[in-house]
Amino acid sequence: MKVLVIGGGAREHALCRSLSLDPDVTAVHCAPGNAGIGGTAQLHAVDALDGDAVARLAKELAADLVVVGPEAPLVAGVADAVRAVGIPCFGPSGEAAVLEGSKAFAKDVMAAAQVPTARSYVCTTPEEIDEALDAFGAPYVVKDDGLAAGKGVVVTDDLAAAREHALACDRVVIEEFLDGPEVSLFAVTDGETVVPLSPAQDFKRALDGDEGPNTGGMGAYSPLPWADPQLVDDVLETVLQPTVDELRRRGTLFSGLLYAGLAITSRGVRVIEFNARFGDPETQVVLARLLTPLGGLLLHAARGTLADAPPLRWRDEAAVTVVVASHNYPGTPRTGDPIEGLDEVAERDEPHAYVLHAGTRREGGDVVSAGGRVLSVTATGSDLREARQRAYEAVGRIRLDGSQYRTDIARRAAEV
């Protein structure tokens, strides 16, 4: 089959890479892609938010499956436009993607489905904001209700900073702080059947030791040696399946990737947030471990036949990804800096370690930085210790002026 992937980040590079390894996939296309994806897929210039343009491209290519990567096109209804021309699409409808597009809507769905989550208030006025902040106290958890590219959440002990962020949002969700480690669990669903993937953990803070500002994610690892072996089954029963069932009860079929951000608290598992697409950088490590051909799995979900898909198979290996970010990230990033060492990684580290491009572009014969998160260096190994070592060895070969990365990704888990 021919597959068209929409998006241009490291998540989409990971998707294209895994799709290219599926023996049933004969061609991989990506729009708009990036400098790295161009080595795996044929690139096309298209506005990812323009559903009609995406649908036209899919028809021109005679695509058998379209996979929409980022959240903004999903909320904009790109998947609806593709399905309207008769092409299977992996990704929820614009109506269903509101589960990520509005945190207040997600809270309402969770309440109806009896899904465990943090207590919260939805606020639209300064008075409501002050009352909510006072009710919960520090640490303050303040979330922009709408899409914010992974940067809409502030967790702080500083009341003034919490209030400033809340006032900058049109509508804001203020909730109780959830203690305990965080886990990302993806599930593929066709709106009825739900198939969970392997859990991962990502690192949101910019600096070692979980210091610094929140980012879109600075690294991830999978599996989780410290997690309860029953975690996935329990979350499927108490979170994933009830959420999909509640949306279907409301007449909104959620077909695509349901991403549950979880906190393993002293009172049990609680949902921090839902996303309506693969997460970045967790996708990089989850797909590195998936043995089941990806194209067939996503096509089953898009066609509504997920119950007929074979059970998932996983590599015994562990995977670690380390994000190399540009100067000043997560502030306004510096772009246009040349990236060196990519060929060296390909020659010396593959297939155990490889580079997935996020914010890159080509300028003449050079690859240069073009965003905040520039690269995801991903490695596998017999355990997290070996995967971690391979990832950081590959990172050490890359040269990008002013770049930054965390040195403690998966360190604690590797010692378990």
Short mmCIF file of C-alpha atoms in Angstrom, two decimals:
data_model
loop_
_atom_site.label_atom_id
_atom_site.label_comp_id
_atom_site.label_asym_id
_atom_site.label_seq_id
_atom_site.Cartn_x
_atom_site.Cartn_y
_atom_site.Cartn_z
CA MET A 1 0.00 0.00 0.00
CA LYS A 2 0.93 3.65 -0.45
CA VAL A 3 0.89 5.75 2.72
CA LEU A 4 0.84 9.54 3.06
CA VAL A 5 1.99 10.98 6.41
CA ILE A 6 1.01 14.55 7.30
CA GLY A 7 3.45 16.58 9.40
CA GLY A 8 7.09 17.52 9.59
CA GLY A 9 8.55 16.67 13.00
CA ALA A 10 10.50 13.85 14.63
CA ARG A 11 7.22 12.04 15.35
CA GLU A 12 6.45 11.99 11.63
CA HIS A 13 10.03 10.90 10.85
CA ALA A 14 9.55 7.99 13.27
CA LEU A 15 6.23 7.11 11.64
CA CYS A 16 7.72 7.24 8.14
CA ARG A 17 10.69 5.13 9.22
CA SER A 18 8.47 2.43 10.74
CA LEU A 19 6.10 2.47 7.77
CA SER A 20 9.03 2.04 5.38
CA LEU A 21 9.99 -1.13 7.27
CA ASP A 22 6.49 -2.64 6.77
CA PRO A 23 6.79 -5.20 3.93
CA ASP A 24 3.24 -4.38 2.78
CA VAL A 25 4.03 -0.67 2.34
CA THR A 26 5.29 -0.02 -1.19
CA ALA A 27 5.69 3.77 -0.96
CA VAL A 28 5.83 6.36 1.81
CA HIS A 29 5.00 10.02 1.13
CA CYS A 30 5.13 12.89 3.61
CA ALA A 31 3.79 16.44 3.52
CA PRO A 32 5.52 18.72 4.22
CA GLY A 33 8.24 16.63 5.91
CA ASN A 34 11.75 17.86 6.76
CA ALA A 35 15.36 17.38 5.73
CA GLY A 36 15.63 13.97 7.38
CA ILE A 37 12.27 12.57 6.31
CA GLY A 38 13.28 13.22 2.71
CA GLY A 39 15.68 10.27 2.99
CA THR A 40 12.82 7.90 3.82
CA ALA A 41 9.75 9.32 2.09
CA GLN A 42 8.93 11.39 -0.96
CA LEU A 43 8.17 14.94 0.19
CA HIS A 44 5.32 17.16 -0.97
CA ALA A 45 4.74 20.85 -0.29
CA VAL A 46 1.27 21.21 1.18
CA ASP A 47 -0.36 23.18 3.99
CA ALA A 48 -0.98 20.54 6.66
CA LEU A 49 -3.94 22.57 7.98
CA ASP A 50 -5.70 22.67 4.59
CA GLY A 51 -7.93 19.61 4.53
CA ASP A 52 -8.94 20.04 0.91
CA ALA A 53 -5.30 20.32 -0.20
CA VAL A 54 -4.34 17.22 1.79
CA ALA A 55 -7.29 15.28 0.35
CA ARG A 56 -6.34 16.35 -3.21
CA LEU A 57 -2.77 15.21 -2.67
CA ALA A 58 -3.93 11.87 -1.28
CA LYS A 59 -6.11 11.34 -4.37
CA GLU A 60 -3.30 12.34 -6.75
CA LEU A 61 -1.00 9.84 -5.09
CA ALA A 62 -3.69 7.15 -5.01
CA ALA A 63 -2.85 6.74 -1.34
CA ASP A 64 -4.31 3.71 0.42
CA LEU A 65 -3.88 5.29 3.86
CA VAL A 66 -3.31 8.79 5.22
CA VAL A 67 -1.76 9.22 8.68
CA VAL A 68 -2.20 12.65 10.28
CA GLY A 69 0.60 13.29 12.78
CA PRO A 70 0.14 16.68 14.55
CA GLU A 71 -2.80 17.83 16.64
CA ALA A 72 -3.55 21.10 14.84
CA PRO A 73 -4.55 19.46 11.52
CA LEU A 74 -6.71 16.96 13.41
CA VAL A 75 -8.58 19.69 15.29
CA ALA A 76 -8.93 21.53 11.97
CA GLY A 77 -10.74 18.52 10.49
CA VAL A 78 -8.11 17.31 8.03
CA ALA A 79 -8.99 13.66 8.72
CA ASP A 80 -12.63 14.42 7.86
CA ALA A 81 -11.61 15.90 4.51
CA VAL A 82 -9.55 12.84 3.64
CA ARG A 83 -12.31 10.41 4.58
CA ALA A 84 -14.79 12.48 2.58
CA VAL A 85 -12.95 11.53 -0.64
CA GLY A 86 -13.06 7.86 0.24
CA ILE A 87 -9.51 7.32 1.51
CA PRO A 88 -8.93 5.61 4.88
CA CYS A 89 -7.36 7.99 7.38
CA PHE A 90 -5.66 7.27 10.70
CA GLY A 91 -6.62 10.16 12.94
CA PRO A 92 -9.78 11.27 14.73
CA SER A 93 -12.39 13.59 13.27
CA GLY A 94 -12.28 17.28 14.10
CA GLU A 95 -15.16 16.70 16.52
CA ALA A 96 -13.38 13.85 18.30
CA ALA A 97 -10.04 15.69 18.37
CA VAL A 98 -11.62 18.27 20.68
CA LEU A 99 -10.65 15.76 23.37
CA GLU A 100 -7.19 17.32 22.99
CA GLY A 101 -8.32 20.68 21.65
CA SER A 102 -10.21 21.53 24.84
CA LYS A 103 -9.08 20.40 28.28
CA ALA A 104 -12.45 21.45 29.68
CA PHE A 105 -14.21 19.11 27.21
CA ALA A 106 -11.83 16.30 28.17
CA LYS A 107 -12.67 16.83 31.85
CA ASP A 108 -16.38 16.63 31.02
CA VAL A 109 -15.89 13.36 29.13
CA MET A 110 -13.82 11.90 31.97
CA ALA A 111 -16.46 12.83 34.53
CA ALA A 112 -19.18 11.14 32.48
CA ALA A 113 -17.04 8.04 31.93
CA GLN A 114 -15.92 7.92 35.59
CA VAL A 115 -12.28 8.13 34.54
CA PRO A 116 -9.98 9.05 37.46
CA THR A 117 -8.40 12.48 37.04
CA ALA A 118 -7.39 15.54 39.03
CA ARG A 119 -10.05 17.78 40.58
CA SER A 120 -10.24 21.00 38.58
CA TYR A 121 -11.97 24.30 37.88
CA VAL A 122 -12.61 25.87 34.47
CA CYS A 123 -12.05 29.63 34.74
CA THR A 124 -12.78 32.55 32.44
CA THR A 125 -12.54 35.56 34.78
CA PRO A 126 -9.81 36.91 37.10
CA GLU A 127 -12.10 36.29 40.07
CA GLU A 128 -12.58 32.62 39.15
CA ILE A 129 -8.84 32.24 38.62
CA ASP A 130 -8.02 33.66 42.06
CA GLU A 131 -10.60 31.45 43.75
CA ALA A 132 -9.27 28.31 42.05
CA LEU A 133 -5.63 29.07 42.81
CA ASP A 134 -6.54 29.72 46.43
CA ALA A 135 -8.59 26.52 46.65
CA PHE A 136 -5.77 24.22 45.53
CA GLY A 137 -2.69 26.07 46.74
CA ALA A 138 0.87 25.36 45.64
CA PRO A 139 2.16 23.71 43.54
CA TYR A 140 -0.16 25.46 41.09
CA VAL A 141 -1.18 23.60 37.92
CA VAL A 142 -2.49 25.98 35.24
CA LYS A 143 -3.49 24.72 31.78
CA ASP A 144 -4.51 26.70 28.72
CA ASP A 145 -7.81 25.16 27.62
CA GLY A 146 -6.81 25.17 23.93
CA LEU A 147 -3.92 23.86 21.86
CA ALA A 148 -0.56 25.29 22.82
CA ALA A 149 1.98 23.00 21.11
CA GLY A 150 2.88 21.27 24.37
CA LYS A 151 3.69 24.56 26.12
CA GLY A 152 0.31 25.54 27.57
CA VAL A 153 0.86 24.06 31.02
CA VAL A 154 2.58 25.81 33.91
CA VAL A 155 3.39 23.97 37.15
CA THR A 156 4.89 26.33 39.71
CA ASP A 157 5.08 27.27 43.39
CA ASP A 158 5.06 30.93 42.36
CA LEU A 159 1.52 32.32 42.74
CA ALA A 160 2.29 35.40 40.63
CA ALA A 161 3.63 33.25 37.76
CA ALA A 162 0.61 30.94 37.93
CA ARG A 163 -1.78 33.88 37.87
CA GLU A 164 0.08 35.55 34.99
CA HIS A 165 -0.19 32.42 32.85
CA ALA A 166 -3.87 31.97 33.71
CA LEU A 167 -4.73 35.55 32.81
CA ALA A 168 -3.01 35.16 29.43
CA CYS A 169 -5.43 32.36 28.47
CA ASP A 170 -8.94 32.94 27.14
CA ARG A 171 -10.16 29.97 29.16
CA VAL A 172 -8.04 28.08 31.64
CA VAL A 173 -8.21 24.85 33.62
CA ILE A 174 -6.74 25.03 37.12
CA GLU A 175 -6.38 21.72 38.91
CA GLU A 176 -4.89 19.97 41.88
CA PHE A 177 -1.27 18.87 41.67
CA LEU A 178 -0.82 15.14 41.11
CA ASP A 179 2.14 13.55 42.87
CA GLY A 180 4.09 10.57 41.56
CA PRO A 181 5.84 9.64 38.30
CA GLU A 182 4.25 10.36 34.92
CA VAL A 183 3.61 7.77 32.21
CA SER A 184 2.54 8.13 28.58
CA LEU A 185 0.35 5.34 27.24
CA PHE A 186 -0.77 5.31 23.60
CA ALA A 187 -3.66 3.25 22.29
CA VAL A 188 -4.73 2.56 18.72
CA THR A 189 -8.51 2.49 18.37
CA ASP A 190 -11.18 2.30 15.68
CA GLY A 191 -13.83 3.76 17.99
CA GLU A 192 -14.77 0.40 19.54
CA THR A 193 -11.74 -1.86 19.91
CA VAL A 194 -8.83 -0.35 21.85
CA VAL A 195 -5.29 -1.74 21.53
CA PRO A 196 -2.78 -0.23 23.99
CA LEU A 197 0.88 0.11 23.02
CA SER A 198 3.88 -0.15 25.32
CA PRO A 199 4.10 2.63 27.95
CA ALA A 200 6.85 5.23 27.87
CA GLN A 201 8.08 8.06 30.04
CA ASP A 202 9.10 11.46 28.72
CA PHE A 203 10.97 14.39 30.24
CA LYS A 204 9.19 17.73 29.95
CA ARG A 205 11.54 20.08 31.76
CA ALA A 206 14.36 21.69 29.80
CA LEU A 207 17.20 20.96 32.21
CA ASP A 208 18.71 18.02 34.08
CA GLY A 209 17.03 17.04 37.32
CA ASP A 210 13.64 18.20 35.98
CA GLU A 211 14.64 21.83 36.37
CA GLY A 212 13.85 24.73 34.07
CA PRO A 213 10.76 25.55 32.00
CA ASN A 214 8.33 23.09 30.46
CA THR A 215 9.07 22.03 26.88
CA GLY A 216 7.47 19.84 24.25
CA GLY A 217 9.67 17.02 25.59
CA MET A 218 13.45 16.57 25.88
CA GLY A 219 13.67 12.78 25.72
CA ALA A 220 11.91 9.51 26.49
CA TYR A 221 12.43 5.82 27.17
CA SER A 222 10.55 2.53 27.01
CA PRO A 223 9.82 0.07 28.61
CA LEU A 224 9.36 1.11 32.25
CA PRO A 225 11.14 -1.42 34.48
CA TRP A 226 9.72 0.16 37.64
CA ALA A 227 6.05 0.07 36.56
CA ASP A 228 3.44 -2.40 37.81
CA PRO A 229 3.10 -5.23 35.22
CA GLN A 230 -0.68 -4.74 35.45
CA LEU A 231 -0.50 -1.03 34.59
CA VAL A 232 -1.47 -1.31 30.91
CA ASP A 233 -4.38 -3.68 31.55
CA ASP A 234 -5.65 -1.50 34.41
CA VAL A 235 -5.47 1.70 32.34
CA LEU A 236 -7.20 0.00 29.42
CA GLU A 237 -10.06 -0.99 31.75
CA THR A 238 -10.40 2.22 33.76
CA VAL A 239 -9.31 4.94 31.33
CA LEU A 240 -8.94 4.10 27.64
CA GLN A 241 -11.94 1.89 26.95
CA PRO A 242 -14.39 3.98 29.05
CA THR A 243 -13.29 7.16 27.26
CA VAL A 244 -13.74 5.67 23.78
CA ASP A 245 -17.09 4.21 24.84
CA GLU A 246 -18.30 7.53 26.26
CA LEU A 247 -17.41 9.42 23.09
CA ARG A 248 -19.23 6.81 20.99
CA ARG A 249 -22.24 7.11 23.31
CA ARG A 250 -22.24 10.84 22.55
CA GLY A 251 -22.26 10.09 18.83
CA THR A 252 -18.57 10.99 18.37
CA LEU A 253 -16.54 8.03 17.13
CA PHE A 254 -12.90 8.40 18.20
CA SER A 255 -10.81 6.56 15.61
CA GLY A 256 -7.05 7.01 15.66
CA LEU A 257 -4.49 7.36 18.43
CA LEU A 258 -5.67 8.04 21.97
CA TYR A 259 -2.80 9.22 24.18
CA ALA A 260 -3.30 9.16 27.94
CA GLY A 261 -0.86 11.19 30.01
CA LEU A 262 -0.97 9.56 33.43
CA ALA A 263 0.27 10.23 36.95
CA ILE A 264 0.94 7.21 39.16
CA THR A 265 -0.11 8.86 42.42
CA SER A 266 -0.27 7.65 46.00
CA ARG A 267 -4.04 7.29 45.45
CA GLY A 268 -3.72 5.33 42.19
CA VAL A 269 -3.55 6.19 38.49
CA ARG A 270 -4.94 9.60 37.47
CA VAL A 271 -5.24 11.10 33.98
CA ILE A 272 -3.27 14.31 33.56
CA GLU A 273 -4.42 14.94 30.00
CA PHE A 274 -5.55 13.32 26.77
CA ASN A 275 -4.02 13.86 23.37
CA ALA A 276 -5.52 12.82 20.06
CA ARG A 277 -2.29 11.79 18.31
CA PHE A 278 1.07 10.14 18.83
CA GLY A 279 3.21 12.00 21.36
CA ASP A 280 6.65 13.40 20.65
CA PRO A 281 9.23 12.21 21.78
CA GLU A 282 7.55 9.05 23.14
CA THR A 283 6.62 7.84 19.63
CA GLN A 284 10.30 7.56 18.81
CA VAL A 285 10.95 4.96 21.53
CA VAL A 286 7.63 3.11 21.29
CA LEU A 287 7.93 2.53 17.54
CA ALA A 288 11.59 1.54 17.93
CA ARG A 289 10.36 -1.45 19.96
CA LEU A 290 7.28 -2.39 17.90
CA LEU A 291 7.75 -5.55 15.81
CA THR A 292 4.21 -5.62 14.40
CA PRO A 293 4.15 -3.95 10.95
CA LEU A 294 2.83 -0.44 11.51
CA GLY A 295 1.00 0.10 8.22
CA GLY A 296 -1.31 -2.85 8.66
CA LEU A 297 -2.11 -1.90 12.26
CA LEU A 298 -3.05 1.68 11.37
CA LEU A 299 -5.04 0.58 8.32
CA HIS A 300 -7.11 -1.79 10.48
CA ALA A 301 -7.94 1.13 12.79
CA ALA A 302 -8.80 3.43 9.87
CA ARG A 303 -11.09 0.80 8.34
CA GLY A 304 -12.84 -0.08 11.59
CA THR A 305 -11.50 -3.65 11.63
CA LEU A 306 -9.07 -3.44 14.56
CA ALA A 307 -10.69 -6.45 16.24
CA ASP A 308 -9.35 -8.54 13.33
CA ALA A 309 -5.75 -7.35 13.74
CA PRO A 310 -3.23 -9.84 15.14
CA PRO A 311 -1.89 -9.30 18.67
CA LEU A 312 0.97 -6.81 18.89
CA ARG A 313 4.53 -8.11 19.03
CA TRP A 314 7.35 -6.24 20.77
CA ARG A 315 11.14 -6.41 20.78
CA ASP A 316 12.67 -7.38 24.09
CA GLU A 317 15.07 -4.47 23.67
CA ALA A 318 14.81 -1.12 25.42
CA ALA A 319 14.81 2.24 23.61
CA VAL A 320 15.97 5.73 24.59
CA THR A 321 15.65 8.99 22.68
CA VAL A 322 17.51 12.22 23.49
CA VAL A 323 16.31 15.51 22.02
CA VAL A 324 18.93 17.93 20.73
CA ALA A 325 17.40 21.40 20.94
CA SER A 326 18.46 24.74 19.53
CA HIS A 327 19.91 27.69 21.38
CA ASN A 328 17.37 29.36 23.73
CA TYR A 329 14.72 26.60 23.47
CA PRO A 330 11.92 26.64 24.72
CA GLY A 331 12.14 30.39 24.19
CA THR A 332 12.42 31.83 20.68
CA PRO A 333 14.90 29.43 19.06
CA ARG A 334 17.87 30.39 16.97
CA THR A 335 17.61 28.77 13.53
CA GLY A 336 19.76 28.44 10.41
CA ASP A 337 22.77 26.87 12.16
CA PRO A 338 24.46 24.04 10.21
CA ILE A 339 24.22 20.54 11.66
CA GLU A 340 27.32 18.35 11.35
CA GLY A 341 28.01 14.73 12.28
CA LEU A 342 24.84 13.16 10.84
CA ASP A 343 26.79 11.06 8.34
CA GLU A 344 29.13 9.96 11.11
CA VAL A 345 26.20 8.67 13.19
CA ALA A 346 24.84 6.81 10.16
CA GLU A 347 28.21 5.18 9.50
CA ARG A 348 29.22 4.32 13.06
CA ASP A 349 26.01 3.80 15.06
CA GLU A 350 23.23 2.45 12.86
CA PRO A 351 21.18 0.31 13.18
CA HIS A 352 21.43 0.49 16.99
CA ALA A 353 21.27 4.29 17.03
CA TYR A 354 19.88 6.70 14.47
CA VAL A 355 18.79 10.31 14.10
CA LEU A 356 15.18 11.39 13.60
CA HIS A 357 14.82 14.96 12.36
CA ALA A 358 12.43 17.43 13.98
CA GLY A 359 13.21 21.06 13.16
CA THR A 360 15.54 20.84 10.15
CA ARG A 361 15.66 22.02 6.55
CA ARG A 362 18.08 21.89 3.64
CA GLU A 363 20.05 24.91 2.50
CA GLY A 364 21.98 23.94 -0.57
CA GLY A 365 23.86 20.82 0.40
CA ASP A 366 23.68 21.50 4.12
CA VAL A 367 21.17 20.48 6.80
CA VAL A 368 20.44 23.41 9.13
CA SER A 369 18.32 23.93 12.23
CA ALA A 370 14.78 25.16 11.63
CA GLY A 371 13.02 24.93 14.98
CA GLY A 372 13.30 24.56 18.73
CA ARG A 373 13.62 20.81 18.95
CA VAL A 374 16.03 19.95 16.14
CA LEU A 375 16.81 16.23 16.38
CA SER A 376 15.73 13.11 18.29
CA VAL A 377 18.67 10.74 18.66
CA THR A 378 17.16 7.29 19.25
CA ALA A 379 18.90 4.08 20.26
CA THR A 380 18.01 0.53 21.25
CA GLY A 381 19.86 -1.91 23.46
CA SER A 382 19.48 -5.09 25.47
CA ASP A 383 18.44 -2.91 28.42
CA LEU A 384 18.02 0.77 29.22
CA ARG A 385 21.64 1.09 30.30
CA GLU A 386 22.93 -0.04 26.88
CA ALA A 387 20.30 1.93 24.94
CA ARG A 388 21.18 5.04 26.93
CA GLN A 389 24.90 4.60 26.31
CA ARG A 390 24.35 4.20 22.57
CA ALA A 391 22.06 7.24 22.39
CA TYR A 392 24.52 9.54 24.14
CA GLU A 393 27.46 8.25 22.11
CA ALA A 394 25.54 9.21 18.96
CA VAL A 395 24.57 12.59 20.43
CA GLY A 396 28.27 13.21 21.04
CA ARG A 397 28.99 12.94 17.32
CA ILE A 398 26.54 15.73 16.42
CA ARG A 399 27.74 19.31 16.19
CA LEU A 400 25.22 22.16 16.29
CA ASP A 401 26.38 25.53 17.57
CA GLY A 402 24.60 26.56 20.76
CA SER A 403 22.60 23.35 20.99
CA GLN A 404 21.45 21.84 24.28
CA TYR A 405 20.26 18.48 25.55
CA ARG A 406 19.59 16.80 28.85
CA THR A 407 22.21 14.37 30.11
CA ASP A 408 19.93 12.45 32.48
CA ILE A 409 17.32 10.88 30.16
CA ALA A 410 16.43 7.40 31.54
CA ARG A 411 19.35 7.55 34.01
CA ARG A 412 17.30 6.66 37.07
CA ALA A 413 15.29 3.97 35.30
CA ALA A 414 18.47 2.39 33.94
CA GLU A 415 19.59 1.82 37.54
CA VAL A 416 16.44 -0.12 38.52
#
